[in-house]
């Protein structure tokens, strides 16, 4: 009996164990089954791709192919196998291509033949059916050909058709292991996919040749990802009202909205309402927007309609990031920036990403980077900023162009040859009214050059009958305190007569809006910039520079080290602290940055 009872005590336990084991085994089997990836057999892929390319107009009615003949050739070389998929999963090259298509077409997707909306929709809804994956693979190949052709031909660079822009500077395809870029015309993009370029190099081609490698571009990509997520959230970007200013100590319902807005933009921690010292967009992009107000830790504490000190500091940070006076007050200019929607910022970021395509792969060991839209200039040496200063740029009617040039010389105590347009519109009409006007400003009327140079006496000119539109002489301003170029000129070789120089009106640097010149760039620290550029020239220190200025003699000095100068137009960038910066589009270039018509070379 004892043995029997012992046996009877265990049946339930034994059955339970069996059930547990069976359940575990079943769960493991189901898990293993769920991890089994479907396979796209080679003959099946070949069958469907052959069908698609036999009648492409029929199979691609929703999004017509741009390069059907070239695609047929490509897949023939590939024996009609998928190029961007490994079975039913995107390859790393496919993932890189989708990323590149999204970020380059996001500002104006309707203007780019990249099938972006169609591709993204099919990726989200794709099922494991051979017809779907092969259809999508062909679309990606067509999009790649269009994108590669645009990237290599310079068609992605914005504002190309503006009259103050230089010829396109092509730098993206300097990787000779991929492309032969000796010809001034871009190579046919189809050559990128033929036998000369193995399939395993497609990812490197997309990420390293067709995509700028500058850290500024890659940082903006992170910012773009965050703003895309913000735009797709359920948060309503309600504009702030145009009521009176809000400041520290105020109680107002819009203070709650201000807290929310600054939290979403990264200037205020969400739940504790503490300042974020610097943006990190990789972390920001990981936010969960699914809480009621689309950001975590949204629980409102008592008195959150109160404008406190933390909110003041957060608002100051926001103002600094937007080039505003950091007064911590919700004023008219600050409201205008807060009301700009994520979709508008997405366009702005995307256009500025494309501007990086102006630049060469390597900026140089030492270079000058001027931001026209921010009115600032930096000298960078060995990756470190060694000098920063404010600048004055061209006014809207005489815009400073985007330029990429090398500086080889500088001129101490320069003369100023007054441009004919300025002479006709500003100087000569005054000289006609007042014969002493020119002498008072140190301006001479000159004919000829070199040994033939002759100064003309203003009294010998019949000002009453002279045709100012066809004035036969040139005007030169002598060196001195009143010279418009100041103490130093930094020449650049270009067709626009654009260069950097000092100014006789330093008070203008006190203004916040400094689009004031006739196109040239005036620098606020001319002597410091001179010393920085001459530091490799033996014997040229600040004392010698000061002595040279005092003697008023014009001196031309060659730089020991040529220095690249980049006059760029950044209205969006990520600074050295990881913070996204935005500036006003003073020349309206962002709004006019339409994708130019792409001329197919295939």
Coordinates of C-alpha atoms in Angstrom, one line a residue:
X1 CA 0.0 0.0 0.0
X2 CA 2.8 2.3 0.8
X3 CA 4.3 1.9 -2.6
X4 CA 0.9 2.4 -4.3
X5 CA 0.3 5.6 -2.3
X6 CA 3.7 6.8 -3.2
X7 CA 2.8 6.2 -6.9
X8 CA -0.6 8.0 -6.5
X9 CA 1.1 11.0 -5.0
X10 CA 3.0 11.8 -8.2
X11 CA 0.6 11.4 -11.2
X12 CA -0.5 15.0 -11.2
X13 CA 3.0 16.2 -10.8
X14 CA 4.2 14.0 -13.6
X15 CA 1.5 15.1 -16.0
X16 CA 2.2 18.7 -15.1
X17 CA 5.8 18.3 -15.9
X18 CA 4.9 16.6 -19.2
X19 CA 2.6 19.5 -20.1
X20 CA 5.2 22.0 -19.3
X21 CA 7.8 20.2 -21.3
X22 CA 5.4 19.8 -24.2
X23 CA 4.4 23.4 -24.1
X24 CA 8.0 24.5 -24.0
X25 CA 8.8 22.3 -26.9
X26 CA 5.9 23.6 -28.9
X27 CA 6.8 27.2 -28.1
X28 CA 10.4 26.5 -29.1
X29 CA 9.2 24.9 -32.3
X30 CA 6.9 27.8 -33.1
X31 CA 9.7 30.3 -32.3
X32 CA 12.1 28.4 -34.6
X33 CA 9.4 28.3 -37.3
X34 CA 8.9 32.0 -37.0
X35 CA 12.6 32.5 -37.4
X36 CA 12.8 30.5 -40.6
X37 CA 13.2 33.0 -43.4
X38 CA 11.5 32.4 -46.7
X39 CA 13.7 31.7 -49.6
X40 CA 13.4 33.2 -53.1
X41 CA 14.7 30.4 -55.4
X42 CA 16.9 31.5 -58.3
X43 CA 14.6 30.2 -61.0
X44 CA 11.6 31.9 -59.4
X45 CA 13.4 35.3 -59.3
X46 CA 14.5 34.8 -62.9
X47 CA 10.9 34.0 -64.0
X48 CA 9.3 37.1 -62.4
X49 CA 12.0 39.6 -63.3
X50 CA 11.8 38.3 -66.9
X51 CA 8.1 38.9 -66.9
X52 CA 8.4 42.4 -65.4
X53 CA 11.0 43.5 -68.0
X54 CA 9.2 42.0 -71.0
X55 CA 6.3 44.4 -70.5
X56 CA 7.5 47.2 -68.2
X57 CA 4.9 49.7 -69.2
X58 CA 2.2 47.2 -68.2
X59 CA 3.7 46.1 -64.9
X60 CA 4.9 49.5 -63.7
X61 CA 1.8 51.6 -64.4
X62 CA 1.7 53.2 -61.0
X63 CA 5.3 54.4 -61.2
X64 CA 6.8 54.2 -64.7
X65 CA 10.4 53.3 -65.1
X66 CA 12.8 56.0 -66.2
X67 CA 15.4 53.7 -67.7
X68 CA 13.7 50.5 -68.9
X69 CA 16.3 49.6 -71.6
X70 CA 19.3 50.1 -69.2
X71 CA 17.5 48.1 -66.5
X72 CA 17.0 45.2 -68.9
X73 CA 20.7 45.2 -69.7
X74 CA 21.6 45.3 -66.0
X75 CA 19.4 42.4 -65.1
X76 CA 20.6 40.4 -68.1
X77 CA 24.1 40.7 -66.7
X78 CA 22.8 39.7 -63.3
X79 CA 21.0 36.7 -64.9
X80 CA 17.7 38.2 -63.8
X81 CA 18.4 38.0 -60.1
X82 CA 17.6 40.6 -57.5
X83 CA 20.1 43.3 -56.9
X84 CA 18.9 44.9 -53.7
X85 CA 17.3 41.9 -51.8
X86 CA 18.7 38.8 -50.2
X87 CA 15.7 36.6 -50.6
X88 CA 13.0 38.8 -49.1
X89 CA 15.2 41.1 -47.0
X90 CA 16.9 44.3 -48.1
X91 CA 20.6 43.9 -48.4
X92 CA 22.9 46.5 -46.6
X93 CA 23.2 48.1 -50.0
X94 CA 19.5 48.2 -50.4
X95 CA 19.1 49.8 -47.0
X96 CA 21.7 52.4 -47.9
X97 CA 19.9 53.2 -51.2
X98 CA 16.5 53.6 -49.5
X99 CA 18.1 56.0 -47.0
X100 CA 19.8 58.0 -49.8
X101 CA 16.6 58.2 -51.8
X102 CA 14.6 59.4 -48.8
X103 CA 17.0 62.1 -47.7
X104 CA 17.6 63.5 -51.2
X105 CA 14.0 63.6 -52.2
X106 CA 12.3 64.6 -49.0
X107 CA 12.2 68.3 -49.8
X108 CA 10.4 67.9 -53.1
X109 CA 9.6 64.2 -53.7
X110 CA 7.4 65.0 -56.7
X111 CA 10.4 66.6 -58.5
X112 CA 12.6 63.5 -58.2
X113 CA 12.2 60.4 -60.4
X114 CA 13.1 58.1 -57.4
X115 CA 9.7 56.4 -56.8
X116 CA 10.2 57.2 -53.1
X117 CA 6.6 57.2 -52.0
X118 CA 5.9 54.0 -54.0
X119 CA 9.0 52.2 -52.7
X120 CA 8.3 53.1 -49.0
X121 CA 4.7 52.0 -49.3
X122 CA 5.7 48.7 -50.8
X123 CA 8.4 48.1 -48.2
X124 CA 5.9 48.6 -45.4
X125 CA 3.2 46.4 -46.9
X126 CA 5.4 43.9 -48.7
X127 CA 4.6 40.2 -48.2
X128 CA 6.8 37.3 -49.0
X129 CA 5.6 36.9 -52.6
X130 CA 8.2 36.7 -55.4
X131 CA 6.2 39.1 -57.6
X132 CA 6.3 41.8 -54.9
X133 CA 10.0 41.6 -54.1
X134 CA 11.1 41.4 -57.7
X135 CA 8.9 44.3 -58.6
X136 CA 10.4 46.4 -55.8
X137 CA 13.9 45.4 -56.8
X138 CA 13.4 46.7 -60.3
X139 CA 12.0 49.9 -58.9
X140 CA 15.0 50.4 -56.7
X141 CA 17.4 49.8 -59.6
X142 CA 15.6 52.4 -61.7
X143 CA 15.7 54.9 -58.7
X144 CA 19.4 54.2 -58.3
X145 CA 20.1 55.1 -61.9
X146 CA 18.3 58.4 -61.6
X147 CA 19.9 59.2 -58.2
X148 CA 23.4 58.3 -59.3
X149 CA 23.1 60.3 -62.4
X150 CA 21.8 63.3 -60.4
X151 CA 24.5 63.0 -57.8
X152 CA 27.3 62.7 -60.4
X153 CA 26.1 65.4 -62.7
X154 CA 25.6 68.0 -60.0
X155 CA 21.8 68.1 -60.5
X156 CA 21.2 67.8 -56.8
X157 CA 23.0 71.0 -56.0
X158 CA 20.4 73.7 -55.2
X159 CA 20.1 77.2 -56.8
X160 CA 22.1 76.3 -59.9
X161 CA 20.2 78.6 -62.2
X162 CA 20.7 81.7 -60.2
X163 CA 22.9 84.3 -62.0
X164 CA 25.2 84.9 -59.0
X165 CA 26.3 81.2 -58.7
X166 CA 29.5 79.8 -60.1
X167 CA 29.8 76.8 -62.4
X168 CA 29.1 73.6 -60.7
X169 CA 32.0 72.3 -58.8
X170 CA 32.1 68.5 -59.1
X171 CA 33.8 66.6 -56.3
X172 CA 31.5 63.7 -55.4
X173 CA 33.1 61.2 -57.8
X174 CA 36.8 61.5 -57.1
X175 CA 37.1 57.9 -56.0
X176 CA 39.0 56.5 -58.9
X177 CA 38.6 52.9 -57.7
X178 CA 34.9 53.3 -58.7
X179 CA 34.9 55.9 -61.5
X180 CA 37.0 57.4 -64.1
X181 CA 36.2 61.1 -63.8
X182 CA 38.7 62.5 -66.2
X183 CA 36.0 63.6 -68.6
X184 CA 34.1 66.9 -67.8
X185 CA 30.8 65.1 -68.6
X186 CA 29.5 62.7 -65.9
X187 CA 29.8 59.0 -66.7
X188 CA 26.7 57.1 -67.5
X189 CA 25.2 55.8 -64.3
X190 CA 24.6 52.4 -65.9
X191 CA 28.4 51.8 -65.9
X192 CA 28.1 51.7 -62.1
X193 CA 26.1 48.5 -62.2
X194 CA 27.9 46.6 -64.9
X195 CA 30.7 44.1 -64.5
X196 CA 33.2 46.8 -63.5
X197 CA 31.4 47.3 -60.2
X198 CA 30.9 44.1 -58.2
X199 CA 27.6 43.8 -56.3
X200 CA 29.4 43.8 -53.0
X201 CA 30.7 47.3 -53.7
X202 CA 27.3 48.9 -54.2
X203 CA 27.0 49.8 -50.5
X204 CA 30.4 51.5 -50.5
X205 CA 29.5 53.3 -53.8
X206 CA 26.2 54.7 -52.3
X207 CA 27.7 55.7 -48.9
X208 CA 31.2 56.9 -49.9
X209 CA 30.9 58.1 -53.5
X210 CA 27.4 59.3 -54.0
X211 CA 27.0 60.6 -50.5
X212 CA 29.1 63.5 -49.1
X213 CA 31.3 62.3 -46.2
X214 CA 31.6 65.6 -44.4
X215 CA 30.7 65.4 -40.8
X216 CA 28.4 68.4 -41.3
X217 CA 26.3 66.4 -43.8
X218 CA 26.1 63.4 -41.6
X219 CA 25.1 65.4 -38.6
X220 CA 22.3 67.0 -40.6
X221 CA 21.2 63.6 -41.6
X222 CA 20.7 62.7 -37.9
X223 CA 18.7 66.0 -37.5
X224 CA 16.6 65.2 -40.5
X225 CA 15.7 61.8 -39.1
X226 CA 14.5 63.4 -35.9
X227 CA 12.4 66.0 -37.6
X228 CA 10.9 63.4 -39.9
X229 CA 9.8 61.5 -36.8
X230 CA 8.5 64.7 -35.2
X231 CA 6.5 65.5 -38.3
X232 CA 4.9 62.0 -38.3
X233 CA 3.9 62.2 -34.7
X234 CA 0.4 63.2 -33.5
X235 CA 1.5 66.4 -31.9
X236 CA -0.4 69.4 -33.3
X237 CA 2.0 72.2 -34.2
X238 CA -0.5 74.9 -33.0
X239 CA 0.8 78.4 -33.8
X240 CA 1.4 80.7 -30.9
X241 CA -1.0 83.7 -30.8
X242 CA 0.1 87.2 -31.6
X243 CA -0.7 88.5 -28.1
X244 CA 1.6 90.6 -25.9
X245 CA 5.0 89.3 -25.0
X246 CA 5.4 86.6 -22.3
X247 CA 8.3 86.8 -19.9
X248 CA 9.5 85.4 -16.6
X249 CA 6.9 85.7 -13.8
X250 CA 3.9 85.6 -16.2
X251 CA 1.0 83.1 -15.9
X252 CA -0.6 82.2 -19.2
X253 CA -2.1 79.1 -20.9
X254 CA 0.5 79.4 -23.7
X255 CA 3.3 78.9 -21.2
X256 CA 2.3 75.2 -21.1
X257 CA 2.4 75.1 -24.9
X258 CA 5.8 76.8 -24.8
X259 CA 7.1 74.1 -22.4
X260 CA 5.8 71.4 -24.7
X261 CA 7.3 73.0 -27.8
X262 CA 10.7 73.5 -26.2
X263 CA 10.7 70.0 -24.9
X264 CA 10.0 68.5 -28.3
X265 CA 12.7 70.6 -29.9
X266 CA 15.3 69.5 -27.3
X267 CA 15.8 72.8 -25.4
X268 CA 13.9 71.6 -22.3
X269 CA 13.9 68.2 -20.7
X270 CA 10.3 66.8 -21.0
X271 CA 9.4 65.6 -17.5
X272 CA 11.7 67.6 -15.3
X273 CA 11.7 70.7 -17.5
X274 CA 15.4 71.1 -17.2
X275 CA 17.6 72.4 -19.9
X276 CA 19.3 70.1 -22.4
X277 CA 22.9 71.4 -22.6
X278 CA 23.3 70.1 -26.2
X279 CA 21.3 68.3 -28.8
X280 CA 22.1 64.7 -29.5
X281 CA 19.8 63.8 -32.4
X282 CA 20.5 60.1 -32.2
X283 CA 19.0 60.1 -28.7
X284 CA 16.2 62.5 -29.5
X285 CA 15.2 60.4 -32.5
X286 CA 14.7 57.5 -30.1
X287 CA 11.9 59.3 -28.2
X288 CA 8.5 57.7 -27.9
X289 CA 5.9 60.0 -29.4
X290 CA 2.9 57.8 -28.5
X291 CA 2.1 59.4 -25.1
X292 CA -0.9 61.8 -25.1
X293 CA 1.1 64.8 -26.0
X294 CA 3.6 62.8 -28.1
X295 CA 6.5 63.0 -25.8
X296 CA 7.4 61.0 -22.7
X297 CA 7.1 62.3 -19.1
X298 CA 4.3 64.7 -20.2
X299 CA 2.6 64.8 -16.8
X300 CA 1.9 68.4 -16.1
X301 CA 2.8 69.6 -12.7
X302 CA 1.0 72.3 -10.8
X303 CA 1.7 75.8 -12.0
X304 CA 3.1 74.7 -15.3
X305 CA 1.5 77.8 -16.8
X306 CA 4.0 79.9 -14.8
X307 CA 7.0 81.3 -16.7
X308 CA 9.8 80.3 -14.4
X309 CA 13.6 80.6 -14.5
X310 CA 14.1 77.2 -16.1
X311 CA 11.8 78.1 -18.9
X312 CA 13.7 81.4 -19.4
X313 CA 17.0 79.5 -19.8
X314 CA 15.5 77.0 -22.2
X315 CA 14.0 79.8 -24.3
X316 CA 17.4 81.6 -24.4
X317 CA 19.0 78.4 -25.7
X318 CA 16.3 78.2 -28.4
X319 CA 16.9 81.8 -29.3
X320 CA 20.6 81.3 -29.6
X321 CA 20.0 78.3 -31.9
X322 CA 18.0 80.6 -34.2
X323 CA 20.3 83.6 -34.3
X324 CA 18.0 85.7 -32.1
X325 CA 18.9 88.0 -29.2
X326 CA 18.8 85.6 -26.2
X327 CA 16.5 87.7 -23.9
X328 CA 14.4 84.8 -22.6
X329 CA 11.2 86.6 -23.7
X330 CA 8.5 85.1 -25.9
X331 CA 8.5 88.1 -28.3
X332 CA 7.4 88.4 -31.9
X333 CA 10.6 87.1 -33.5
X334 CA 10.8 84.2 -31.2
X335 CA 7.1 83.3 -31.8
X336 CA 7.8 83.3 -35.5
X337 CA 10.6 80.8 -35.1
X338 CA 8.6 78.6 -32.8
X339 CA 5.7 78.5 -35.3
X340 CA 7.8 77.0 -38.0
X341 CA 6.6 73.5 -38.5
X342 CA 8.6 70.3 -38.6
X343 CA 7.7 69.9 -42.3
X344 CA 9.2 73.4 -43.0
X345 CA 12.4 72.5 -41.1
X346 CA 12.6 69.2 -43.0
X347 CA 12.7 71.1 -46.3
X348 CA 15.3 73.5 -44.8
X349 CA 17.5 70.7 -43.5
X350 CA 17.3 68.8 -46.8
X351 CA 18.3 71.8 -48.9
X352 CA 21.3 72.5 -46.7
X353 CA 22.4 68.9 -46.9
X354 CA 22.5 69.2 -50.6
X355 CA 24.7 72.3 -50.3
X356 CA 27.5 70.1 -48.9
X357 CA 27.8 68.8 -52.5
X358 CA 29.5 72.0 -53.5
X359 CA 32.5 71.2 -51.4
X360 CA 35.5 68.9 -52.2
X361 CA 36.0 65.7 -50.2
X362 CA 38.9 67.2 -48.2
X363 CA 38.4 70.8 -47.1
X364 CA 42.2 71.3 -46.5
X365 CA 44.6 71.3 -43.6
X366 CA 43.8 75.0 -43.1
X367 CA 40.7 76.7 -44.6
X368 CA 38.3 79.6 -44.2
X369 CA 34.6 78.8 -43.9
X370 CA 32.3 81.8 -44.1
X371 CA 28.5 81.4 -43.5
X372 CA 26.7 84.0 -45.5
X373 CA 23.4 83.5 -43.8
X374 CA 24.9 83.6 -40.3
X375 CA 27.2 86.6 -41.0
X376 CA 30.2 84.7 -39.5
X377 CA 33.6 83.3 -40.5
X378 CA 35.8 80.7 -39.1
X379 CA 39.5 79.8 -39.7
X380 CA 40.0 76.0 -39.2
X381 CA 43.5 74.6 -38.9
X382 CA 44.1 70.9 -38.4
X383 CA 40.4 70.3 -37.6
X384 CA 40.3 73.0 -34.9
X385 CA 38.8 76.5 -35.1
X386 CA 41.6 78.9 -34.5
X387 CA 39.8 82.2 -35.3
X388 CA 36.1 83.3 -35.4
X389 CA 34.7 86.7 -36.4
X390 CA 31.6 88.5 -37.7
X391 CA 31.3 89.4 -41.3
X392 CA 29.2 91.7 -43.5
X393 CA 27.8 90.2 -46.7
X394 CA 26.0 91.5 -49.8
X395 CA 22.6 93.0 -49.5
X396 CA 19.6 91.2 -51.2
X397 CA 20.1 93.2 -54.4
X398 CA 23.8 92.4 -54.6
X399 CA 24.1 89.0 -53.1
X400 CA 27.3 87.4 -52.0
X401 CA 27.6 84.2 -54.2
X402 CA 28.5 80.8 -53.0
X403 CA 32.2 80.4 -53.9
X404 CA 34.9 77.8 -53.5
X405 CA 38.3 79.4 -54.2
X406 CA 41.9 79.3 -53.0
X407 CA 43.5 82.4 -51.5
X408 CA 47.1 82.8 -52.6
X409 CA 47.9 86.4 -51.7
X410 CA 46.8 89.3 -49.5
X411 CA 47.3 93.1 -50.0
X412 CA 48.2 95.4 -47.1
X413 CA 47.1 99.0 -47.5
X414 CA 45.2 98.3 -50.7
X415 CA 43.9 100.7 -53.3
X416 CA 40.3 100.3 -54.3
X417 CA 39.4 100.2 -57.9
X418 CA 35.8 101.2 -57.7
X419 CA 33.6 98.8 -59.8
X420 CA 32.0 100.5 -62.8
X421 CA 28.5 99.8 -61.5
X422 CA 29.2 101.5 -58.1
X423 CA 31.0 104.4 -59.9
X424 CA 28.0 105.0 -62.2
X425 CA 25.3 104.8 -59.6
X426 CA 26.9 106.2 -56.4
X427 CA 30.2 108.0 -56.9
X428 CA 30.1 109.9 -60.2
X429 CA 26.7 111.5 -59.7
X430 CA 28.0 113.0 -56.4
X431 CA 31.2 114.1 -58.1
X432 CA 29.2 115.8 -60.8
X433 CA 27.4 117.8 -58.2
X434 CA 30.4 118.5 -56.1
X435 CA 33.9 118.7 -57.7
X436 CA 35.6 118.4 -54.3
X437 CA 33.8 115.1 -53.5
X438 CA 36.5 112.9 -55.0
X439 CA 39.5 114.6 -53.4
X440 CA 37.8 114.6 -50.0
X441 CA 37.5 110.8 -50.2
X442 CA 41.0 110.1 -51.7
X443 CA 39.5 109.1 -55.0
X444 CA 41.6 109.6 -58.2
X445 CA 40.4 109.5 -61.8
X446 CA 42.9 107.3 -63.7
X447 CA 43.6 106.3 -67.2
X448 CA 46.0 103.5 -68.3
X449 CA 48.0 101.1 -66.2
X450 CA 51.7 100.6 -65.3
X451 CA 54.0 103.1 -67.0
X452 CA 51.0 104.4 -69.0
X453 CA 49.1 105.2 -65.8
X454 CA 48.0 108.8 -65.6
X455 CA 45.9 110.7 -63.0
X456 CA 43.3 112.9 -64.6
X457 CA 42.5 116.3 -62.9
X458 CA 38.8 116.4 -62.2
X459 CA 38.7 120.0 -63.2
X460 CA 39.7 119.1 -66.7
X461 CA 36.5 117.1 -67.2
X462 CA 33.4 118.7 -68.6
X463 CA 31.1 117.3 -65.9
X464 CA 28.1 119.1 -67.3
X465 CA 28.1 117.1 -70.6
X466 CA 30.0 113.9 -69.6
X467 CA 28.1 110.6 -70.2
X468 CA 28.3 108.9 -66.8
X469 CA 27.0 105.6 -68.3
X470 CA 30.1 105.5 -70.6
X471 CA 32.7 107.2 -68.3
X472 CA 36.0 106.7 -70.1
X473 CA 38.2 106.5 -67.0
X474 CA 38.4 104.4 -63.8
X475 CA 38.2 105.5 -60.3
X476 CA 40.8 104.5 -57.7
X477 CA 40.7 105.2 -54.0
X478 CA 44.1 105.7 -52.4
X479 CA 45.2 103.7 -49.2
X480 CA 44.2 105.4 -45.9
X481 CA 41.7 105.5 -43.1
X482 CA 38.8 106.3 -45.5
X483 CA 39.6 103.6 -48.0
X484 CA 36.5 101.4 -48.4
X485 CA 38.7 98.2 -48.2
X486 CA 40.3 99.3 -45.0
X487 CA 43.8 98.1 -44.1
X488 CA 43.8 94.8 -45.9
X489 CA 42.3 93.0 -48.9
X490 CA 42.2 89.2 -49.3
X491 CA 41.8 88.6 -53.1
X492 CA 39.9 85.6 -54.6
X493 CA 40.1 84.6 -58.2
X494 CA 36.5 84.7 -59.6
X495 CA 34.4 86.3 -62.2
X496 CA 32.3 88.2 -59.7
X497 CA 35.0 90.4 -58.3
X498 CA 34.2 89.0 -54.9
X499 CA 36.9 89.0 -52.1
X500 CA 37.3 89.5 -48.4
X501 CA 38.5 92.8 -46.9
X502 CA 38.6 95.2 -44.0
X503 CA 36.2 98.1 -43.8
X504 CA 36.2 101.8 -43.0
X505 CA 32.9 101.4 -41.3
X506 CA 33.5 99.0 -38.3
X507 CA 30.3 100.3 -36.5
X508 CA 28.2 98.3 -39.0
X509 CA 29.3 95.1 -37.2
X510 CA 27.2 96.1 -34.2
X511 CA 24.1 95.4 -36.3
X512 CA 22.4 91.9 -36.1
X513 CA 21.4 92.0 -39.7
X514 CA 24.5 92.5 -41.7
X515 CA 23.6 92.0 -45.4
X516 CA 24.8 95.4 -46.2
X517 CA 27.7 95.3 -48.7
X518 CA 27.8 95.3 -52.5
X519 CA 28.7 91.6 -52.6
X520 CA 32.2 91.4 -51.1
X521 CA 32.7 90.1 -47.6
X522 CA 33.9 92.5 -44.9
X523 CA 35.7 91.0 -41.9
X524 CA 35.5 92.3 -38.3
X525 CA 39.0 91.1 -37.3
X526 CA 41.2 92.0 -40.3
X527 CA 44.6 92.1 -38.5
X528 CA 43.9 88.8 -36.7
X529 CA 43.0 87.2 -40.0
X530 CA 46.1 88.6 -41.6
X531 CA 48.3 87.3 -38.8
X532 CA 46.7 83.8 -39.1
X533 CA 47.3 83.6 -42.8
X534 CA 50.9 84.9 -42.5
X535 CA 51.9 82.7 -39.6
X536 CA 53.8 80.4 -42.0
X537 CA 55.6 83.4 -43.6
X538 CA 58.8 84.1 -41.5
X539 CA 58.9 87.3 -39.6
X540 CA 55.3 88.4 -40.1
X541 CA 53.9 88.8 -36.6
X542 CA 51.3 91.3 -35.3
X543 CA 53.9 94.0 -34.6
X544 CA 55.3 93.9 -38.2
X545 CA 51.8 93.9 -39.6
X546 CA 51.0 97.1 -37.5
X547 CA 54.2 98.7 -38.8
X548 CA 53.3 97.9 -42.4
X549 CA 49.9 99.5 -41.9
X550 CA 51.3 102.7 -40.5
X551 CA 53.6 103.4 -43.5
X552 CA 50.5 103.3 -45.8
X553 CA 52.5 101.7 -48.6
X554 CA 50.6 99.1 -50.7
X555 CA 52.2 95.6 -50.2
X556 CA 51.4 92.4 -52.0
X557 CA 52.3 89.3 -50.0
X558 CA 52.2 85.7 -51.2
X559 CA 50.9 83.2 -48.7
X560 CA 53.4 80.5 -47.8
X561 CA 50.4 78.1 -47.6
X562 CA 47.5 78.5 -50.0
X563 CA 44.2 78.6 -48.1
X564 CA 40.9 77.3 -49.5
X565 CA 38.0 79.8 -48.9
X566 CA 34.5 78.5 -48.8
X567 CA 31.7 81.2 -49.0
X568 CA 28.7 79.0 -48.2
X569 CA 25.1 79.6 -47.5
X570 CA 24.1 77.6 -44.5
X571 CA 20.6 78.2 -43.0
X572 CA 20.7 74.9 -41.1
X573 CA 23.7 73.1 -39.6
X574 CA 24.7 71.2 -36.5
X575 CA 27.4 73.0 -34.5
X576 CA 30.5 71.5 -32.7
X577 CA 28.3 71.0 -29.6
X578 CA 25.8 68.9 -31.4
X579 CA 23.1 71.6 -31.5
X580 CA 21.0 72.2 -34.6
X581 CA 21.2 75.8 -35.7
X582 CA 18.8 77.6 -38.0
X583 CA 19.0 81.0 -39.6
X584 CA 16.8 83.2 -41.7
X585 CA 16.9 82.6 -45.4
X586 CA 18.1 86.2 -46.1
X587 CA 18.4 85.6 -49.9
X588 CA 15.3 83.4 -50.3
X589 CA 17.5 80.6 -51.6
X590 CA 15.9 77.9 -49.6
X591 CA 12.4 78.6 -51.0
X592 CA 13.8 78.7 -54.6
X593 CA 15.9 75.6 -54.2
X594 CA 14.0 73.6 -56.8
X595 CA 15.5 70.5 -58.2
X596 CA 16.7 71.4 -61.7
X597 CA 15.5 69.4 -64.6
X598 CA 17.5 66.2 -64.8
X599 CA 18.8 65.5 -68.3
X600 CA 19.0 61.8 -68.7
X601 CA 22.3 60.6 -69.9
X602 CA 21.3 57.0 -70.2

